[in-house]
Short mmCIF file of C-alpha atoms and ligand atoms in Angstrom, two decimals:
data_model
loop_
_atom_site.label_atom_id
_atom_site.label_comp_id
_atom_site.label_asym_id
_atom_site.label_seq_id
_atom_site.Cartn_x
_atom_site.Cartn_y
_atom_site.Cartn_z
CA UNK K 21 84.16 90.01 64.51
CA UNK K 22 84.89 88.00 67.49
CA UNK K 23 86.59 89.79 70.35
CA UNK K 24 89.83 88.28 71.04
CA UNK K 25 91.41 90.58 73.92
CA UNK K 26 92.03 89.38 76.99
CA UNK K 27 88.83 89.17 79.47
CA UNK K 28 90.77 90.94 82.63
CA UNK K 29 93.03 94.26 82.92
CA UNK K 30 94.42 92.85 86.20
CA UNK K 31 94.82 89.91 87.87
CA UNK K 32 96.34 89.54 90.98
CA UNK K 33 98.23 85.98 91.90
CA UNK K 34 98.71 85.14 94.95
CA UNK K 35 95.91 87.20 96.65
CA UNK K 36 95.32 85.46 99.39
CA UNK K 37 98.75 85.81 100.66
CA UNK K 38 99.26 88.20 103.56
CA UNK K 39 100.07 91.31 101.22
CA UNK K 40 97.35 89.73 98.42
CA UNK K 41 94.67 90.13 100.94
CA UNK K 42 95.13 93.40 101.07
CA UNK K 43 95.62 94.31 98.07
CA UNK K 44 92.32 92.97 97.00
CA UNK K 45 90.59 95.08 99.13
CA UNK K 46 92.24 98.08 98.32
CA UNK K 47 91.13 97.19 94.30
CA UNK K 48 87.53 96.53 95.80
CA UNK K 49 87.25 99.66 97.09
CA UNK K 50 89.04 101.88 94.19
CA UNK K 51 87.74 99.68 91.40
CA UNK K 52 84.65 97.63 92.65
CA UNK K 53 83.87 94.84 90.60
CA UNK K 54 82.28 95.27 87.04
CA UNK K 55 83.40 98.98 86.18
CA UNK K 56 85.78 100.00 83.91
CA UNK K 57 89.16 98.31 84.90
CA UNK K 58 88.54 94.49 85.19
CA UNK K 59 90.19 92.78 87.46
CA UNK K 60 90.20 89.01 89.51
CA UNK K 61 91.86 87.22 91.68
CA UNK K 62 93.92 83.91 91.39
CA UNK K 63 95.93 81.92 93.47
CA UNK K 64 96.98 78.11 94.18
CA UNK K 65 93.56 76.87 96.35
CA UNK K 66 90.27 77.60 94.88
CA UNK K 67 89.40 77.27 98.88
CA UNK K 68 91.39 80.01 100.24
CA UNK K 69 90.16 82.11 97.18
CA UNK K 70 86.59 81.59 98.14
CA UNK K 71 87.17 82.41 101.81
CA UNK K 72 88.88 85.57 100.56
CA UNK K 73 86.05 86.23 98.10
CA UNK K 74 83.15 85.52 101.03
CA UNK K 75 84.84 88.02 103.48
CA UNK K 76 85.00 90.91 100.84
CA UNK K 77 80.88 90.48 101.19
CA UNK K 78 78.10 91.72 98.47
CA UNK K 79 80.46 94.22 96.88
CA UNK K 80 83.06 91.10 96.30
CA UNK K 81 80.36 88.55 95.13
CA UNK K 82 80.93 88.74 91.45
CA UNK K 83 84.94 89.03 91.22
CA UNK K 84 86.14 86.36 89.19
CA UNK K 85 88.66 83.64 90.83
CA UNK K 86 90.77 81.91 88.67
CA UNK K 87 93.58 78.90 90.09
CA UNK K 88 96.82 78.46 89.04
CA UNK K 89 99.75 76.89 90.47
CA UNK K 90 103.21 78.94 90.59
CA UNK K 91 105.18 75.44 89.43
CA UNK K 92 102.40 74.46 86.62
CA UNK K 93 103.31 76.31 83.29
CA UNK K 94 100.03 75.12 81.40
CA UNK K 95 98.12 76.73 84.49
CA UNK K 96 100.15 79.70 84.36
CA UNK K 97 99.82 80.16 80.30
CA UNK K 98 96.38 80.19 80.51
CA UNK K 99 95.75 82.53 83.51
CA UNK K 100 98.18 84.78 81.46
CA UNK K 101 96.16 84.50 78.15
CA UNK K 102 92.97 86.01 80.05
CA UNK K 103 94.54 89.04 80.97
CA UNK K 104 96.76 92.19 80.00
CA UNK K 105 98.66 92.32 82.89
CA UNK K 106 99.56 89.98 86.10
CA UNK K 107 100.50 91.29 89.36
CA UNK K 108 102.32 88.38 91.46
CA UNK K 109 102.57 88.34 95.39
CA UNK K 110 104.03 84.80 94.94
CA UNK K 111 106.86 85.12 97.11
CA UNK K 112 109.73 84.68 97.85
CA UNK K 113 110.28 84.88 94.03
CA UNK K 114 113.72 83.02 94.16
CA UNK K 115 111.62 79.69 95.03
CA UNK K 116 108.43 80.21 93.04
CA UNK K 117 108.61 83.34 90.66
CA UNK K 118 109.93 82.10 87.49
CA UNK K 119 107.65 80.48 85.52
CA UNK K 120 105.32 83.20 85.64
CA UNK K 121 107.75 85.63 84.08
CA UNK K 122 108.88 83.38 81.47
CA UNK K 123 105.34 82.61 80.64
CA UNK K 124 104.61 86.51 80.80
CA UNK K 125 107.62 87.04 78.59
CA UNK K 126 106.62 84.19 76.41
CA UNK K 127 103.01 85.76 75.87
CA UNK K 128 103.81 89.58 75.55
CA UNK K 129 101.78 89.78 79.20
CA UNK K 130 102.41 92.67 81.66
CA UNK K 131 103.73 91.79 84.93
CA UNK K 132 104.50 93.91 88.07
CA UNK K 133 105.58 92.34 91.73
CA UNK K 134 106.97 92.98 95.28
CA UNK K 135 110.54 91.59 94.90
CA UNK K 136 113.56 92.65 97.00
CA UNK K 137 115.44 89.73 96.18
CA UNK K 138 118.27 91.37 93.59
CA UNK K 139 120.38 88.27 92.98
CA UNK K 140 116.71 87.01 91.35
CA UNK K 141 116.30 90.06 89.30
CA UNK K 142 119.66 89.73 87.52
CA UNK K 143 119.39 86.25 86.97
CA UNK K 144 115.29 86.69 85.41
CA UNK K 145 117.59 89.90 83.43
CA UNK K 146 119.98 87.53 81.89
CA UNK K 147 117.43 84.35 81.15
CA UNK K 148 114.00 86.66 79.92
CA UNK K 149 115.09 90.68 79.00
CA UNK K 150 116.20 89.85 75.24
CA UNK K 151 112.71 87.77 74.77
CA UNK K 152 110.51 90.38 76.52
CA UNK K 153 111.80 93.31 73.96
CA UNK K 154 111.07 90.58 71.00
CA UNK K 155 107.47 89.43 73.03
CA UNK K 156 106.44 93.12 74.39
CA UNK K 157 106.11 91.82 78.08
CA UNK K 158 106.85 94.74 80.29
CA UNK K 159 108.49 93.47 83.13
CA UNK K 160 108.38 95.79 86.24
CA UNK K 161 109.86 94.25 89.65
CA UNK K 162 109.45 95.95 93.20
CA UNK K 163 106.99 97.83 92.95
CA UNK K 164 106.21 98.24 96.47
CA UNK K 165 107.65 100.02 99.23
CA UNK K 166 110.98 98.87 97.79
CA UNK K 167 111.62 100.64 95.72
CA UNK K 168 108.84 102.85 94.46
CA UNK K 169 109.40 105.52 97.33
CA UNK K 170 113.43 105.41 96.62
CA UNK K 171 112.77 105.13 93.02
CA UNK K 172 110.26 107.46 92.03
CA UNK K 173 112.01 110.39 94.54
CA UNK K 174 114.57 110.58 92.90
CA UNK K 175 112.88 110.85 89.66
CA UNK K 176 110.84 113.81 91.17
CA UNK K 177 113.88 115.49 92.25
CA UNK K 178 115.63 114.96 89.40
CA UNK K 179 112.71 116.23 87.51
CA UNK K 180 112.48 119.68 89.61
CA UNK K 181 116.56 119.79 89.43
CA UNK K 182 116.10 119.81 85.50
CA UNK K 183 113.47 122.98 85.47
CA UNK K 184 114.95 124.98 88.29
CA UNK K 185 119.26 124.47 87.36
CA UNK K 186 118.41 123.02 83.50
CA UNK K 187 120.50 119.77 84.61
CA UNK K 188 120.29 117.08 86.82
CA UNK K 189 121.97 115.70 90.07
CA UNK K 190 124.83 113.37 89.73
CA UNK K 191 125.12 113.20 93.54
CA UNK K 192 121.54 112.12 94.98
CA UNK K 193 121.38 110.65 98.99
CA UNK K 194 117.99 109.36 100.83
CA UNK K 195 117.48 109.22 104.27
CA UNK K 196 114.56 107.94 106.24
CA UNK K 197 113.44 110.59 108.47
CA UNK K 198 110.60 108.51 110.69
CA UNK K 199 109.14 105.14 109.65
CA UNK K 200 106.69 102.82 111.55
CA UNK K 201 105.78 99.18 110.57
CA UNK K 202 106.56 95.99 110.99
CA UNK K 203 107.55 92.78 108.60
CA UNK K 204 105.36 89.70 107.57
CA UNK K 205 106.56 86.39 107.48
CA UNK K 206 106.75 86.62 103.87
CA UNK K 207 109.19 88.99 104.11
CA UNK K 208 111.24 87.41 106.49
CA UNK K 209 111.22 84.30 104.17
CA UNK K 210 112.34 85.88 101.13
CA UNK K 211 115.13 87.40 103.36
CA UNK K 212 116.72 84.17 105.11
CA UNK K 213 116.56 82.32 101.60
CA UNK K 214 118.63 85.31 100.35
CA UNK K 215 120.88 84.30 103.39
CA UNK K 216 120.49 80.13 102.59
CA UNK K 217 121.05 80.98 98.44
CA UNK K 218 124.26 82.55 99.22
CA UNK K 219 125.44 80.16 101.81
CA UNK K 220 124.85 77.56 98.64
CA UNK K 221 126.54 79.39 96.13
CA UNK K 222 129.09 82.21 97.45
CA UNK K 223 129.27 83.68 94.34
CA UNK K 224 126.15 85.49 94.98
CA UNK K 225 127.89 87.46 97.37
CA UNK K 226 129.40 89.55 94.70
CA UNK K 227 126.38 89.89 92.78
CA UNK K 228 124.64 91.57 96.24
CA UNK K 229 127.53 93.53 96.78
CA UNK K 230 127.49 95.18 93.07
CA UNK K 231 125.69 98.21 93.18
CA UNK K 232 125.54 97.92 89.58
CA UNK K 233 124.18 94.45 89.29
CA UNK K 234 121.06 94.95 87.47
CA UNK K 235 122.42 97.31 85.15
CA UNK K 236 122.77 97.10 81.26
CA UNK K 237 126.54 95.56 81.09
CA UNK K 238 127.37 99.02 79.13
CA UNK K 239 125.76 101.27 82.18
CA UNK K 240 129.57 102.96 82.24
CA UNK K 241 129.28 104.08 85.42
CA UNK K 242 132.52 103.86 87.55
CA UNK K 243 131.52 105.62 91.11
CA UNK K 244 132.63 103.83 93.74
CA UNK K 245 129.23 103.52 95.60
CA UNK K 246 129.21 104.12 99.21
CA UNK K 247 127.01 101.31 100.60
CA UNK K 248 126.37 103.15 104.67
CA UNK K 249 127.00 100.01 106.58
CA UNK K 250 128.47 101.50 109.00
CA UNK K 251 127.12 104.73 111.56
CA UNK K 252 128.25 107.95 110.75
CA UNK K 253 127.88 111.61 110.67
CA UNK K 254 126.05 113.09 108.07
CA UNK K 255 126.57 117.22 107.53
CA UNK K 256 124.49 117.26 105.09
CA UNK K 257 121.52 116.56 107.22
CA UNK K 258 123.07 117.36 110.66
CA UNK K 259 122.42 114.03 112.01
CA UNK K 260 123.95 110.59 112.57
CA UNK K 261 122.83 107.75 110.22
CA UNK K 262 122.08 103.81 110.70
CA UNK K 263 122.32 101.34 107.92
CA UNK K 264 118.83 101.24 105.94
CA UNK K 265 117.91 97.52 105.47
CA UNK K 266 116.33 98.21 101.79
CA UNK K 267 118.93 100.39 100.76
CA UNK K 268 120.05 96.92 98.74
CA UNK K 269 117.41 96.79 96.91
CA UNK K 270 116.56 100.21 96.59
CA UNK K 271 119.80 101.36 95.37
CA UNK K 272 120.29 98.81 92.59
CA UNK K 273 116.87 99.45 90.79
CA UNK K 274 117.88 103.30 91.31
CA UNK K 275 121.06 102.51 89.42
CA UNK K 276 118.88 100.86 86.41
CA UNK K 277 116.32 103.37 86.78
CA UNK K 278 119.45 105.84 85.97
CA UNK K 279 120.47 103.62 82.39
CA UNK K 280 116.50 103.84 81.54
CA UNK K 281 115.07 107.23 81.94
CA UNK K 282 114.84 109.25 79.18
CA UNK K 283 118.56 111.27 78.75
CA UNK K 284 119.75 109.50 82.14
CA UNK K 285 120.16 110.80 85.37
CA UNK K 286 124.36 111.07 85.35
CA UNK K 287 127.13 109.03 83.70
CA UNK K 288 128.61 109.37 87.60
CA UNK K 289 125.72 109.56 89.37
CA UNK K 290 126.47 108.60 92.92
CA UNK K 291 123.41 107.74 95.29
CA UNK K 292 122.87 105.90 98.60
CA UNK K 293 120.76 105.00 101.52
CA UNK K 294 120.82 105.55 105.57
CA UNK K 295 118.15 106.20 108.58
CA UNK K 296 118.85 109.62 109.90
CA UNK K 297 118.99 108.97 114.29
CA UNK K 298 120.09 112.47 115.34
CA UNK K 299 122.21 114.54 116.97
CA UNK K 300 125.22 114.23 119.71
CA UNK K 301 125.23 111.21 121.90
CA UNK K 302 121.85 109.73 121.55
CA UNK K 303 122.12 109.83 117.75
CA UNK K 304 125.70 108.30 117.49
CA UNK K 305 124.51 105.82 120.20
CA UNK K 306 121.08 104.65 118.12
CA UNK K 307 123.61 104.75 114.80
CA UNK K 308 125.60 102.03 116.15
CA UNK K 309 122.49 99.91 117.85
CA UNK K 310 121.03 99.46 114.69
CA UNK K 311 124.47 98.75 112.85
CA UNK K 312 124.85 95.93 115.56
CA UNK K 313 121.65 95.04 115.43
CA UNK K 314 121.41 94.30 111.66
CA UNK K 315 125.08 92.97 111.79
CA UNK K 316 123.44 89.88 114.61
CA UNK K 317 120.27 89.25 111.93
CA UNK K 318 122.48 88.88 109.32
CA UNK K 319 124.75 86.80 111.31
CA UNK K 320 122.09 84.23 113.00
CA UNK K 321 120.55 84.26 109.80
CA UNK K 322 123.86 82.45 107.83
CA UNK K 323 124.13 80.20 110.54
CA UNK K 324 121.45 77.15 109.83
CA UNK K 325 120.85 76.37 113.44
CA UNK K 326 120.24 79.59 114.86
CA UNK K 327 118.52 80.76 111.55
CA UNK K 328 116.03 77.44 112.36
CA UNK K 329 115.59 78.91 115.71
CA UNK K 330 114.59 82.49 114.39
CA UNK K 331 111.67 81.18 111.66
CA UNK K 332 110.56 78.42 114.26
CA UNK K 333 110.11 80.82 117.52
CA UNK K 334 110.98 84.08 116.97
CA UNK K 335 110.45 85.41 113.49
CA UNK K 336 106.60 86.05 111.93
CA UNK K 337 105.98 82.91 109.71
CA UNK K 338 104.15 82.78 105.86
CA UNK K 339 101.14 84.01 106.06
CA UNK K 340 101.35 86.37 109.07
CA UNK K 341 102.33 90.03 109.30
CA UNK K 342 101.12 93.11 110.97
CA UNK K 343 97.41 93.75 112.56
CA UNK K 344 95.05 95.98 110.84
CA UNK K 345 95.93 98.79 113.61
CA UNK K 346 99.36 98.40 113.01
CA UNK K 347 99.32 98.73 109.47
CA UNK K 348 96.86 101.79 109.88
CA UNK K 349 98.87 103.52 112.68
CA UNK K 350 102.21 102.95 109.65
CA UNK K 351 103.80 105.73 108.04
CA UNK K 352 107.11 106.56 107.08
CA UNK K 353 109.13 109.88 105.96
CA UNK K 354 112.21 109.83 103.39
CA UNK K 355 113.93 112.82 102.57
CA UNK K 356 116.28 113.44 99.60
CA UNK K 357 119.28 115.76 98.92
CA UNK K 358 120.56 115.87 95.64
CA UNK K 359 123.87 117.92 94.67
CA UNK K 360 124.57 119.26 91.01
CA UNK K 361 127.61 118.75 89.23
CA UNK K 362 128.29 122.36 89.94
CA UNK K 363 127.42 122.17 93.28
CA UNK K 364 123.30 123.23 92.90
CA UNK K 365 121.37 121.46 96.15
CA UNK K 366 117.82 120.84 96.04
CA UNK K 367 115.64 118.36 98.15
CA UNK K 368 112.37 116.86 98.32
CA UNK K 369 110.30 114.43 100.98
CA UNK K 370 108.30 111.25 99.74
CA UNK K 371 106.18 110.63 102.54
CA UNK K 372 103.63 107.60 103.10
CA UNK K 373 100.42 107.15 105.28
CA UNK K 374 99.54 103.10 106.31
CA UNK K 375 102.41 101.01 107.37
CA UNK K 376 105.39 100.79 104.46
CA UNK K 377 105.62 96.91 103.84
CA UNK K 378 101.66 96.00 103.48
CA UNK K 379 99.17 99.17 103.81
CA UNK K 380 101.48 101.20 101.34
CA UNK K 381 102.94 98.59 99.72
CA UNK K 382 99.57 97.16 98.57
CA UNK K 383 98.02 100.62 97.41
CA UNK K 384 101.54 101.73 95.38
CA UNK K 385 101.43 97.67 93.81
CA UNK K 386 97.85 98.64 92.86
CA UNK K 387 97.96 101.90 91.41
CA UNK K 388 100.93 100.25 89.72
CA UNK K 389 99.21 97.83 87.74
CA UNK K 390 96.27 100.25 87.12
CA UNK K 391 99.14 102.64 85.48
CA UNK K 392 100.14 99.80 83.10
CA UNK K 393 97.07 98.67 82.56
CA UNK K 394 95.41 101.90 81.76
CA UNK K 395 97.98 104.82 81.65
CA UNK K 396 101.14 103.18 79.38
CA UNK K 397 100.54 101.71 76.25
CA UNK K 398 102.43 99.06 74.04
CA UNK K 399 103.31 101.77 71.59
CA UNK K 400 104.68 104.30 74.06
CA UNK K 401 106.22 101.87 76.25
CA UNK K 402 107.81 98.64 74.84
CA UNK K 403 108.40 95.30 75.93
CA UNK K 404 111.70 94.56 78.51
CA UNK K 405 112.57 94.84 82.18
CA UNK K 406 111.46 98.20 83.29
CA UNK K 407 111.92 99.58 86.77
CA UNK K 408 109.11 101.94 87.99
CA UNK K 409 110.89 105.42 87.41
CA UNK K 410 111.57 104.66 83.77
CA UNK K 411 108.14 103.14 82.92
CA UNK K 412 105.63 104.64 85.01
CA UNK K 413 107.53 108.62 86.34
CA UNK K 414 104.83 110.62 86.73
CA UNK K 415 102.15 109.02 85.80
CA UNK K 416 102.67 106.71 88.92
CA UNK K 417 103.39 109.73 91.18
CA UNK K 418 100.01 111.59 89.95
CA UNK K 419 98.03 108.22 91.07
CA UNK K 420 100.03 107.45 94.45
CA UNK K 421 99.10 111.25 95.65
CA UNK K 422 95.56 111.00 94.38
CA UNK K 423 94.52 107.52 95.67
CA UNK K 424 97.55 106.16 97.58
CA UNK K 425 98.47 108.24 100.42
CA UNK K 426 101.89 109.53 99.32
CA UNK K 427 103.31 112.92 98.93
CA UNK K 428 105.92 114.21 96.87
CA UNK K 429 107.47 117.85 97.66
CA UNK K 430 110.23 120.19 97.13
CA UNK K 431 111.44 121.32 100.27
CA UNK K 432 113.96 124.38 101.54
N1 NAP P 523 108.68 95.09 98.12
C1 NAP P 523 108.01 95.25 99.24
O1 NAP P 523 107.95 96.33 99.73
C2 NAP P 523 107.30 94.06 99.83
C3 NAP P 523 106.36 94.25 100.83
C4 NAP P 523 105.66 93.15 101.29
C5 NAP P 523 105.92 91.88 100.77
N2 NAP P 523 106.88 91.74 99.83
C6 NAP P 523 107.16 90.43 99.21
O2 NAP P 523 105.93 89.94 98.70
C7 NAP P 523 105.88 88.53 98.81
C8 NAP P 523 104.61 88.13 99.53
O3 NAP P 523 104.69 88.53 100.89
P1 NAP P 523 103.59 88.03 101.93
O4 NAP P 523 104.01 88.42 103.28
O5 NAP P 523 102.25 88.43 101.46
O6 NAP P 523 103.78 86.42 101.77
P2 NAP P 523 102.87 85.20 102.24
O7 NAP P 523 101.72 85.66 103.05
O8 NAP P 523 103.80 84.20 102.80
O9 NAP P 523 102.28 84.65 100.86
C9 NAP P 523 102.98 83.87 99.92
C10 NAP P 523 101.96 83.47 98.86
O10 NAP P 523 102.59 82.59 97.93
C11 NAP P 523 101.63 81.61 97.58
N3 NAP P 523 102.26 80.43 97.03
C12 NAP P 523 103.28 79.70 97.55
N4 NAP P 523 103.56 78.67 96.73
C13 NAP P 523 102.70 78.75 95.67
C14 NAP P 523 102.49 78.00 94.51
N5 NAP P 523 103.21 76.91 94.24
N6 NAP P 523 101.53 78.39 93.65
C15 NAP P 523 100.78 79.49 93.89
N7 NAP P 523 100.93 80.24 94.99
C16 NAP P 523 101.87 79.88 95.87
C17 NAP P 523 100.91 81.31 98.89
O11 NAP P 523 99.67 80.67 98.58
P3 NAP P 523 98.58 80.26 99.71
O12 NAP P 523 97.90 81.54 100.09
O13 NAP P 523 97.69 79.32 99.01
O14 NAP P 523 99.37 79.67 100.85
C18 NAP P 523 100.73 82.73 99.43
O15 NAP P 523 99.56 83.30 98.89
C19 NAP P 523 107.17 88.12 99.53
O16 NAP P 523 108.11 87.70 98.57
C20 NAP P 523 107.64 89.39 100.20
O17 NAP P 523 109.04 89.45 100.35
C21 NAP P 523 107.57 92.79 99.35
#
């Protein structure tokens, strides 16, 4: 009988972008080429692809290179025929991401990206979720440092909070304790055209302020989230706290991670996001420096002429993003705190080696992909927009401390 499965386990589209590139050689090196997960590379120019291909050297020379354009559907279709799962880099995902996932969803094909951008995620929710239960495509967004680090912590404490108090928190908080890295141009792009979408269509505003936005419309949950955009004093960790840039992202998919897991986290579960600065003066002092600091981005970045003058001279464009020393000199250090309904505490720290945005980001994207590919099958897991708690838990936390660099631990 004819073999009609896909050729590839993985492909990766848009590898040579900045976070692509290394990403492919973090597969090279776990999964060589020719062994037991099969993987390949695509992107837009068969050029760049080669170059890419050349500089991985003999242990790169037979990986497959397939191109497809992110705005050609017939291109797409058949890149997503030869394999069982696509992992896009093709960002920012608000431009160029959606016809991949409707041909994913269209196909039954697996799909995992890098996406912060949450006004794109509802809108791919309300267009694609109802086909990709019917089709079996398991759609999993941001699956890099946002938000498997927020996401996946809090499933891990939740998980300890269940075997040591036989419930679980409905009061969960994350602060970053010590970070180090730096953002690419990509990055920075899929930020400002959150800033230029909104400045289109206002309306988005109160999708990015919902903390509940990519829920199920029946998620029933009626906190009143605390979004920490302003410094305060936190007792609970002794320290002041700054706003946490991914906290809008990271939040939201723990929200939908809370209406997936098995049982649920809470019907009130409350949880937020800060950057511890410390004690006294100093701390209170950095607290508001950042506040200000993230209150001017925002600001220059809704204004079109001074948001020109940030991508033209100031900001890293497409393409770029931190040097290999930077990205190996990265690390970062969350710690969570998680409150029972009877007042139980417990907490954990998720910590990272390699820079968070790129050396991180690439290996938890990988091992990602690898878990759907190899760890979650179509019966156990079915087709629909997943977030990584609910489709990968531990699974994904057993592979990020074995060949990723993370930690995850219970703490006093
Ligand atoms: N969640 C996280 O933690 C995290 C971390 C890092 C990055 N990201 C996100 O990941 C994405 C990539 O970041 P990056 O810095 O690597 O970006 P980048 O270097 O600017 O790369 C963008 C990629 O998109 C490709 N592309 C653009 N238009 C295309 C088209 N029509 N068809 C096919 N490919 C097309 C480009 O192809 P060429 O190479 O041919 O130019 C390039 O490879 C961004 O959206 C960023 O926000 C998220």
């Amino acid at each position: 009988m004819q073999d009609t499965s896909p050729k590839f386990d993985i492909i990766i589209f848009g590898a040579t972008s900045f976070v692509g590139q290394i990403l492919t050689r973090y597969m090279l090196n776990q999964f060589a080429v020719g062994g037991e997960l099969k993987w390949a590379i695509a992107g837009r120019s068969q050029n760049k692809l080669s170059e890419l291909k050349l500089s991985l050297g003999t242990a790169g020379e037979a990986l497959d290179t397939l191109v497809a354009d992110a705005a050609d559907e017939d291109s797409l279709h058949s890149m997503c025929l030869s394999t069982r799962v696509i992992i896009s880099t093709v960002g920012p995902y608000a431009l160029y991401g959606e016809p991949l996932v409707k041909v994913c969803v269209a196909l039954g094909t697996d799909y995992c990206d890098l996406t912060g951008e949450v006004q794109w995620i509802a809108k791919m929710l309300e267009r694609y979720e109802d086909e990709a239960k019917k089709s079996g495509a398991r759609i999993v967004n941001s699956c890099g440092f946002d938000s498997v680090p927020s996401d996946l912590g809090v499933y891990f404490l939740q998980h300890h909070a269940n075997q040591k108090f036989g419930q679980t928190c409905s009061s969960i908080k994350m602060r970053v304790k010590k970070m180090k890295g730096a953002a690419s141009g990509g990055t920075v792009a899929s930020m400002t055209n959150i800033f230029k979408e909104v400045a289109s269509n206002p309306a988005l505003r109160k999708v990015l302020a919902n903390p509940y936005a990519i829920c199920p419309s029946d998620h029933g949950n009626t906190v009143r989230q605390d979004n920490m955009n302003r410094p305060q004093y936190d007792d609970d960790f002794n320290s002041w706290v700054a706003p946490f840039v991914m906290a809008v992202i990271n939040t939201r998919i723990v929200h939908r991670s809370n209406t997936l897991v098995e049982g649920g986290y809470s019907q009130h579960f409350d949880y937020n996001e800060a950057m511890l600065t410390g004690k006294g003066l100093m701390g209170s002092g950095i607290a508001a420096g950042v506040g200000v600091g993230l209150g001017g981005f925002a600001m220059a970045a809704v204004i079109p002429p001074t948001r020109w003058v940030m991508e033209k001279f100031i900001l890293p464009k497409p393409g770029e993003g931190p040097s290999i020393d930077a990205q190996e000199k990265g690390f970062y250090d969350l710690r969570f705190y998680g409150k029972t309904d009877d007042g139980q505490e417990i907490r954990c720290k998720v910590t990272g080696d390699q820079d968070p945005g790129y050396g991180s980001t690439a290996k938890m994207l990988g091992q990602a992909a690898a878990c759907l590919a190899q760890d979650i099958s179509k019966d156990d897991v079915q087709g629909g927009f997943w977030t990584p708690a609910s489709v990968f838990g531990t699974q994904l936390i057993t592979r990020l401390e074995k060949h990723a660099g993370l930690t995850f631990e219970i703490i006093d």
